Amino acid sequence: MAQHLIIMGRQGSGKGTQASHIVEKYGVVHVSTGDMLRAAVADETELGLAAKAIMDSGGLVSDDIINGIVAERFDADDIVAGGSLLDGFPRTPDQAKALLDMLGSRGESIAAVLNLDVPIEEVTSRMMARGREDDTEEAIANRLGLYEDQTAPLLELFGEKGLLVVIDGMGTEDDVFGRLCEVIDARMEPQP
Ligand code: AMP
């Protein structure tokens, strides 16, 4: 039975890099709702056209739309066989509930919610160091604040369910990946 992982982490936490290592080692399918939406915007699909303005303003695309695209993606054979690494989803308690309901009806489970923890001061200085024009200290603080507000209820929900594991995201890429593997190996049933 497919098992699923969720990865969470502030912008600048190294989440994207670690997600690709996890996908490579464990054969789970990377499901990034942000990537799916960006692809829809690039293809100018109906979804993309509706999502673009919301994404540009930093808001959240509606739960119904997001739950619909995830449910559709989960019907594909690769996920049925290999499980997934969810990235950027769930973002709201409603999405979390929809996910848990969907997995429940499939007889599948979440092996762990991996929360990659890099302190706010550190991610701020990493983003400032990139020197991008939209990365003023104020804009960064705003984005991080929004992220904290959005994720707090999810962390609480997954914590209550015993699924949440906080992983120290400081140190080298290898160090952090080693910590992630320890948790995944302990929580994910080996696949035949
Ligand atoms: P991300 O790459 O995950 O930061 O996503 C980029 C943008 O896509 C976000 O700022 C949202 O506007 C939208 N988005 C991605 N995932 C979700 C989601 N699970 N729920 C609502 N909006 C989302």
XYZ file of N, CA and C and ligand atoms in Angstrom:
599
model
N 0.844 -1.199 0.000
C 0.000 0.000 0.000
C 0.882 1.253 0.000
N 0.566 2.181 -0.867
C 1.412 3.381 -0.980
C 1.417 4.168 0.331
N 2.576 4.709 0.647
C 2.697 5.584 1.808
C 3.130 6.962 1.332
N 2.821 7.930 2.156
C 3.060 9.306 1.730
C 3.846 10.075 2.775
N 4.644 11.018 2.283
C 5.403 11.908 3.160
C 4.972 13.334 2.851
N 5.042 14.183 3.857
C 4.790 15.608 3.636
C 6.049 16.341 4.080
N 6.523 17.272 3.257
C 7.661 18.080 3.684
C 7.218 19.527 3.847
N 7.630 20.119 4.962
C 7.296 21.518 5.226
C 8.575 22.245 5.597
N 8.576 23.543 5.374
C 9.750 24.324 5.756
C 9.632 25.717 5.194
N 10.207 26.681 5.928
C 10.156 28.070 5.466
C 10.872 28.201 4.127
N 10.513 29.263 3.420
C 11.267 29.613 2.231
C 12.733 29.787 2.650
N 13.667 29.225 1.900
C 15.080 29.355 2.263
C 15.568 28.292 3.222
N 14.707 27.303 3.512
C 15.095 26.254 4.468
C 15.857 25.111 3.799
N 15.917 25.134 2.460
C 16.557 24.017 1.749
C 15.572 22.896 1.425
N 14.289 23.186 1.581
C 13.242 22.183 1.363
C 13.278 21.595 -0.055
N 13.465 22.442 -1.065
C 13.456 21.966 -2.447
C 14.590 20.979 -2.722
N 15.773 21.338 -2.260
C 16.946 20.467 -2.442
C 16.734 19.142 -1.739
N 16.288 19.191 -0.512
C 16.099 17.954 0.255
C 14.968 17.120 -0.353
N 13.940 17.780 -0.866
C 12.844 17.036 -1.503
C 13.390 16.215 -2.670
N 14.286 16.807 -3.464
C 14.779 16.028 -4.606
C 15.644 14.858 -4.147
N 16.394 15.016 -3.065
C 17.151 13.869 -2.526
C 16.216 12.753 -2.047
N 15.148 13.131 -1.387
C 14.198 12.130 -0.855
C 13.549 11.358 -2.001
N 13.137 12.098 -3.032
C 12.503 11.459 -4.188
C 13.448 10.440 -4.819
N 14.708 10.837 -4.943
C 15.686 9.960 -5.577
C 15.913 8.704 -4.748
N 16.057 8.871 -3.439
C 16.392 7.712 -2.606
C 15.199 6.784 -2.351
N 14.020 7.353 -2.156
C 12.884 6.531 -1.717
C 11.874 6.222 -2.822
N 12.058 6.808 -3.982
C 11.177 6.488 -5.113
C 9.755 7.016 -4.977
N 9.555 7.937 -4.035
C 8.222 8.556 -3.935
C 8.089 9.627 -5.027
N 6.871 9.955 -5.375
C 6.631 10.931 -6.436
C 6.500 12.326 -5.823
N 7.270 13.266 -6.349
C 7.215 14.641 -5.838
C 5.934 15.311 -6.312
N 5.089 15.696 -5.390
C 3.856 16.398 -5.743
C 3.921 17.801 -5.143
N 4.286 18.767 -5.978
C 4.363 20.153 -5.545
C 3.208 20.923 -6.161
N 2.285 21.375 -5.315
C 1.126 22.098 -5.868
C 1.581 23.416 -6.499
N 2.641 24.037 -5.946
C 3.175 25.264 -6.548
C 3.669 24.992 -7.966
N 4.417 23.893 -8.151
C 4.909 23.538 -9.493
C 3.747 23.252 -10.440
N 2.724 22.554 -9.927
C 1.585 22.222 -10.787
C 0.864 23.503 -11.229
N 0.722 24.433 -10.282
C 0.045 25.691 -10.625
C 0.887 26.513 -11.595
N 2.214 26.553 -11.374
C 3.079 27.315 -12.287
C 3.028 26.721 -13.700
N 2.938 25.395 -13.779
C 2.830 24.755 -15.095
C 1.506 25.150 -15.751
N 0.442 25.195 -14.962
C -0.871 25.574 -15.510
C -0.860 27.029 -15.985
N -0.158 27.891 -15.244
C -0.041 29.302 -15.653
C 0.725 29.381 -16.971
N 1.837 28.645 -17.057
C 2.664 28.680 -18.271
C 1.875 28.159 -19.479
N 1.044 27.136 -19.253
C 0.252 26.555 -20.346
C -1.017 27.349 -20.636
N -1.259 28.355 -19.812
C -2.454 29.192 -19.955
C -3.740 28.375 -19.989
N -3.802 27.357 -19.136
C -5.046 26.600 -19.008
C -6.046 27.447 -18.228
N -7.275 26.958 -18.179
C -8.314 27.678 -17.438
C -7.897 27.847 -15.974
N -7.356 26.763 -15.422
C -6.873 26.804 -14.043
C -5.758 27.841 -13.902
N -4.827 27.807 -14.846
C -3.692 28.725 -14.798
C -4.142 30.171 -14.842
N -5.099 30.454 -15.713
C -5.579 31.828 -15.840
C -6.248 32.284 -14.545
N -6.984 31.367 -13.924
C -7.664 31.720 -12.666
C -6.660 31.868 -11.522
N -5.604 31.060 -11.559
C -4.675 31.033 -10.422
C -3.661 32.175 -10.465
N -3.366 32.667 -11.664
C -2.229 33.580 -11.815
C -2.312 34.813 -10.906
N -3.451 35.481 -10.943
C -3.580 36.728 -10.176
C -3.444 36.443 -8.679
N -4.024 35.317 -8.259
C -3.953 34.959 -6.834
C -2.511 34.694 -6.437
N -1.802 33.939 -7.281
C -0.410 33.619 -6.969
C 0.442 34.881 -6.959
N 0.216 35.777 -7.934
C 1.004 37.009 -8.004
C 0.816 37.866 -6.758
N -0.380 37.810 -6.184
C -0.631 38.647 -5.006
C -0.193 37.950 -3.718
N 0.304 36.720 -3.833
C 0.771 36.016 -2.629
C -0.361 35.349 -1.863
N -1.579 35.362 -2.430
C -2.713 34.715 -1.755
C -2.737 33.217 -2.010
N -3.755 32.574 -1.471
C -3.893 31.127 -1.636
C -5.003 30.810 -2.632
N -4.730 29.889 -3.522
C -5.746 29.386 -4.433
C -6.780 28.616 -3.597
N -8.031 28.619 -4.033
C -9.099 28.087 -3.169
C -8.913 26.594 -2.875
N -9.361 26.201 -1.699
C -9.220 24.808 -1.269
C -9.859 23.844 -2.271
N -11.036 24.211 -2.794
C -11.723 23.312 -3.731
C -10.862 23.008 -4.950
N -10.275 24.062 -5.498
C -9.447 23.887 -6.697
C -8.229 23.027 -6.371
N -7.554 23.368 -5.276
C -6.322 22.643 -4.918
C -6.650 21.183 -4.587
N -7.685 20.962 -3.806
C -8.039 19.578 -3.451
C -8.383 18.781 -4.706
N -9.021 19.449 -5.673
C -9.372 18.795 -6.932
C -8.131 18.386 -7.720
N -7.140 19.300 -7.820
C -5.964 18.908 -8.625
C -5.152 17.830 -7.922
N -5.107 17.869 -6.610
C -4.354 16.817 -5.906
C -5.065 15.470 -6.059
N -6.389 15.471 -5.887
C -7.142 14.208 -6.010
C -6.945 13.598 -7.402
N -6.974 14.470 -8.415
C -6.802 13.981 -9.781
C -5.386 13.400 -9.965
N -4.387 14.103 -9.428
C -2.996 13.643 -9.563
C -2.803 12.290 -8.863
N -3.523 12.110 -7.752
C -3.354 10.884 -6.963
C -3.953 9.648 -7.627
N -4.738 9.856 -8.672
C -5.292 8.701 -9.388
C -4.283 8.052 -10.316
N -3.174 8.741 -10.570
C -2.208 8.221 -11.551
C -1.438 7.032 -10.969
N -1.038 6.144 -11.873
C -0.401 4.890 -11.469
C 0.880 5.093 -10.675
N 1.680 6.115 -11.043
C 2.967 6.274 -10.361
C 2.772 6.488 -8.861
N 1.764 7.247 -8.484
C 1.530 7.506 -7.056
C 0.877 6.300 -6.387
N -0.033 5.661 -7.097
C -0.660 4.449 -6.547
C 0.438 3.441 -6.192
N 1.471 3.350 -7.055
C 2.536 2.371 -6.826
C 3.591 2.865 -5.837
N 4.025 4.112 -5.995
C 5.229 4.549 -5.268
C 4.990 5.450 -4.075
N 3.760 5.961 -3.910
C 3.530 6.928 -2.853
C 4.037 8.302 -3.268
N 3.910 9.268 -2.374
C 4.240 10.640 -2.767
C 5.016 11.370 -1.691
N 5.679 12.421 -2.133
C 6.233 13.416 -1.216
C 5.488 14.708 -1.509
N 4.608 15.079 -0.608
C 3.801 16.282 -0.809
C 4.581 17.514 -0.362
N 4.541 18.548 -1.208
C 5.351 19.745 -0.995
C 4.475 20.952 -1.316
N 4.190 21.765 -0.324
C 3.326 22.929 -0.565
C 1.855 22.609 -0.369
N 1.554 21.391 -0.025
C 0.190 20.925 0.234
C 0.261 19.890 1.348
N -0.634 19.885 2.313
C -1.717 20.845 2.512
C -1.208 22.165 3.082
N -1.937 23.234 2.765
C -1.599 24.576 3.233
C -2.644 25.111 4.210
N -3.805 24.482 4.266
C -4.878 24.941 5.165
C -5.467 23.709 5.865
N -6.146 23.925 6.992
C -6.770 22.787 7.679
C -7.774 22.051 6.791
N -8.490 22.788 5.926
C -9.433 22.141 5.012
C -8.736 21.204 4.040
N -7.596 21.653 3.546
C -6.813 20.792 2.640
C -6.301 19.563 3.386
N -5.877 19.762 4.628
C -5.379 18.622 5.417
C -6.492 17.604 5.617
N -7.689 18.110 5.889
C -8.809 17.214 6.112
C -9.146 16.451 4.831
N -9.156 17.172 3.712
C -9.442 16.518 2.428
C -8.405 15.434 2.142
N -7.142 15.735 2.456
C -6.075 14.754 2.216
C -6.277 13.524 3.088
N -6.535 13.743 4.367
C -6.704 12.608 5.282
C -7.911 11.758 4.873
N -8.987 12.421 4.451
C -10.172 11.678 3.988
C -9.843 10.851 2.747
N -9.137 11.498 1.809
C -8.812 10.795 0.558
C -7.935 9.582 0.852
N -6.903 9.769 1.677
C -6.004 8.649 1.973
C -6.755 7.564 2.735
N -7.624 7.985 3.649
C -8.405 7.020 4.418
C -9.241 6.136 3.497
N -9.858 6.749 2.496
C -10.727 5.964 1.609
C -9.905 5.056 0.700
N -8.624 5.342 0.553
C -7.746 4.477 -0.240
C -7.037 3.446 0.634
N -7.231 3.524 1.939
C -6.526 2.627 2.854
C -5.042 2.950 2.955
N -4.698 4.221 2.668
C -3.285 4.618 2.695
C -3.017 5.572 3.845
N -1.728 5.791 4.117
C -1.431 6.632 5.273
C -0.262 7.571 5.009
N -0.134 8.540 5.908
C 1.013 9.439 5.912
C 2.045 8.837 6.864
N 3.248 8.581 6.330
C 4.287 7.998 7.185
C 4.865 9.060 8.121
N 5.029 10.272 7.638
C 5.559 11.350 8.483
C 5.353 12.702 7.828
N 5.221 13.710 8.673
C 5.249 15.102 8.222
C 6.600 15.653 8.665
N 7.449 15.947 7.704
C 8.823 16.353 7.987
C 8.898 17.874 7.985
N 9.119 18.456 9.140
C 9.190 19.913 9.204
C 10.646 20.346 9.345
N 11.166 20.848 8.238
C 12.576 21.227 8.178
C 12.757 22.576 8.863
N 13.388 22.559 10.006
C 13.437 23.771 10.822
C 14.749 24.533 10.667
N 14.647 25.712 10.053
C 15.782 26.633 9.992
C 15.272 27.948 10.575
N 15.966 28.490 11.586
C 15.454 29.675 12.263
C 15.229 30.863 11.318
N 14.257 31.704 11.692
C 13.894 32.860 10.874
C 15.098 33.751 10.551
N 15.971 33.978 11.540
C 17.132 34.850 11.291
C 18.012 34.258 10.191
N 18.158 32.927 10.213
C 19.025 32.278 9.229
C 18.414 32.329 7.819
N 17.125 31.995 7.689
C 16.543 32.038 6.333
C 16.512 33.480 5.822
N 16.309 34.434 6.724
C 16.320 35.841 6.296
C 17.688 36.206 5.736
N 18.760 35.829 6.425
C 20.068 36.216 5.901
C 20.399 35.439 4.625
N 19.902 34.198 4.497
C 20.118 33.474 3.235
C 19.431 34.195 2.084
N 18.180 34.645 2.324
C 17.445 35.312 1.240
C 18.042 36.670 0.912
N 18.501 37.402 1.942
C 19.140 38.706 1.701
C 20.406 38.497 0.859
N 21.117 37.394 1.120
C 22.374 37.129 0.420
C 22.158 36.852 -1.066
N 20.923 36.374 -1.429
C 20.655 36.121 -2.848
C 20.592 37.420 -3.634
N 20.281 38.513 -2.903
C 20.285 39.834 -3.512
C 19.210 40.080 -4.554
N 18.085 39.339 -4.470
C 17.028 39.588 -5.445
C 16.278 40.864 -5.124
N 15.808 41.514 -6.171
C 15.224 42.836 -5.995
C 13.992 42.824 -5.076
N 13.178 41.757 -5.192
C 11.962 41.711 -4.370
C 12.253 41.230 -2.947
N 13.501 40.959 -2.666
C 13.864 40.468 -1.330
C 14.321 41.584 -0.404
N 13.444 42.558 -0.172
C 13.756 43.538 0.867
C 13.478 42.860 2.197
N 14.069 43.412 3.246
C 13.894 42.796 4.556
C 12.413 42.763 4.940
N 11.697 43.811 4.538
C 10.283 43.897 4.884
C 9.464 42.841 4.126
N 9.760 42.688 2.829
C 9.023 41.707 2.026
C 9.280 40.288 2.547
N 10.524 40.036 2.915
C 10.867 38.710 3.441
C 10.114 38.459 4.751
N 10.125 39.461 5.619
C 9.440 39.313 6.909
C 7.948 39.061 6.696
N 7.374 39.747 5.718
C 5.955 39.555 5.400
C 5.670 38.138 4.941
N 6.486 37.650 4.011
C 6.275 36.295 3.489
C 6.437 35.259 4.590
N 7.462 35.464 5.419
C 7.689 34.486 6.490
C 6.560 34.526 7.512
N 6.058 35.730 7.773
C 4.961 35.873 8.724
C 3.712 35.153 8.234
N 3.430 35.328 6.937
C 2.287 34.647 6.330
C 2.437 33.133 6.456
N 3.643 32.665 6.187
C 3.917 31.230 6.264
C 3.664 30.717 7.687
N 4.144 31.471 8.686
C 3.928 31.037 10.084
C 2.431 30.948 10.381
N 1.686 31.981 9.933
C 0.248 32.010 10.215
C -0.472 30.837 9.555
N -0.066 30.548 8.304
C -0.721 29.453 7.575
C -0.409 28.092 8.176
N 0.858 27.923 8.581
C 1.266 26.564 8.968
C 0.951 26.231 10.419
N 0.815 27.242 11.272
C 0.605 26.962 12.699
C -0.518 25.945 12.944
N -1.718 26.143 12.345
C -2.787 25.165 12.606
C -2.471 23.769 12.064
N -1.696 23.713 10.962
C -1.350 22.402 10.400
C -0.373 21.679 11.309
N 0.586 22.435 11.840
C 1.566 21.813 12.732
C 0.849 21.256 13.952
N -0.137 21.999 14.417
C -0.887 21.545 15.578
C -1.657 20.256 15.254
N -2.326 20.266 14.105
C -3.130 19.101 13.703
C -2.258 17.855 13.523
N -1.157 18.001 12.796
C -0.296 16.839 12.558
C 0.427 16.425 13.833
N 0.706 17.418 14.693
C 1.313 17.090 15.986
C 0.387 16.228 16.815
N -0.887 16.617 16.847
C -1.876 15.842 17.612
C -1.999 14.417 17.104
N -1.824 14.241 15.811
C -1.945 12.912 15.220
C -0.648 12.103 15.325
N 0.373 12.704 15.925
C 1.638 11.988 16.100
C 2.427 11.831 14.811
N 2.105 12.659 13.825
C 2.778 12.520 12.522
C 3.933 13.501 12.339
N 3.959 14.542 13.173
C 4.912 15.636 12.953
C 6.291 15.314 13.511
N 7.309 15.480 12.667
C 8.689 15.330 13.128
C 9.441 16.597 12.745
N 10.042 17.261 13.734
C 10.812 18.470 13.458
C 12.256 18.061 13.208
N 12.789 18.492 12.072
C 14.157 18.136 11.714
C 15.020 19.379 11.676
N 16.139 19.312 12.367
C 17.065 20.435 12.396
C 17.623 20.643 10.992
N 17.301 21.786 10.399
C 17.708 22.060 9.023
C 19.015 22.828 8.927
N 19.709 22.990 10.050
C 21.000 23.688 10.025
C 22.109 22.677 9.755
N 23.182 23.135 9.121
C 24.313 22.252 8.840
C 24.438 22.012 7.357
N 25.290 21.069 6.985
C 25.494 20.832 5.549
C 24.299 20.097 4.961
N 24.219 20.140 3.631
C 23.153 19.446 2.913
C 23.146 17.953 3.298
N 24.343 17.361 3.363
C 24.453 15.937 3.716
C 23.984 15.668 5.141
N 24.386 16.549 6.057
C 23.959 16.395 7.458
C 22.438 16.364 7.533
N 21.824 17.328 6.876
C 20.364 17.461 6.961
C 19.695 16.248 6.307
N 20.223 15.830 5.160
C 19.629 14.675 4.486
C 19.755 13.421 5.364
N 20.899 13.287 6.037
C 21.091 12.155 6.943
C 20.019 12.134 8.035
N 19.721 13.313 8.581
C 18.677 13.396 9.631
C 17.316 13.010 9.052
N 17.038 13.468 7.850
C 15.752 13.132 7.221
C 15.644 11.621 6.999
N 16.729 11.022 6.507
C 16.703 9.573 6.212
C 16.440 8.769 7.485
N 17.070 9.185 8.578
C 16.851 8.471 9.845
C 15.360 8.408 10.178
N 14.705 9.544 10.028
C 13.280 9.615 10.360
C 12.447 8.787 9.366
N 12.751 8.937 8.095
C 11.971 8.230 7.075
C 12.164 6.718 7.235
N 13.397 6.292 7.453
C 13.660 4.853 7.611
C 12.892 4.293 8.810
N 12.775 5.087 9.860
C 12.084 4.602 11.050
C 10.566 4.573 10.866
N 10.067 5.433 9.957
C 8.613 5.600 9.875
C 7.956 4.954 8.668
N 8.730 4.745 7.611
C 8.129 4.218 6.393
C 8.357 2.710 6.354
N 7.312 1.970 6.080
C 7.459 0.518 5.934
C 8.275 0.246 4.685
N 9.238 -0.688 4.759
C 9.972 -1.017 3.540
C 9.010 -1.558 2.480
N 9.219 -1.134 1.242
C 8.352 -1.577 0.144
C 8.942 -2.842 -0.494
N 8.110 -3.762 -0.909
C 8.611 -5.001 -1.533
C 9.295 -4.696 -2.864
P 4.790 27.443 -3.617
O 5.730 27.203 -4.755
O 4.459 26.193 -2.888
O 5.268 28.519 -2.709
O 3.431 27.975 -4.270
C 3.369 29.162 -5.042
C 1.970 29.761 -4.963
O 1.006 28.833 -5.463
C 1.497 30.080 -3.557
O 1.924 31.354 -3.141
C -0.020 30.009 -3.703
O -0.525 31.162 -4.318
C -0.189 28.864 -4.680
N -0.291 27.553 -3.968
C 0.592 26.516 -3.998
N 0.179 25.486 -3.246
C -1.018 25.870 -2.725
C -1.948 25.260 -1.840
N -1.737 24.027 -1.313
N -3.065 25.959 -1.517
C -3.302 27.184 -2.014
N -2.455 27.835 -2.840
C -1.323 27.183 -3.196
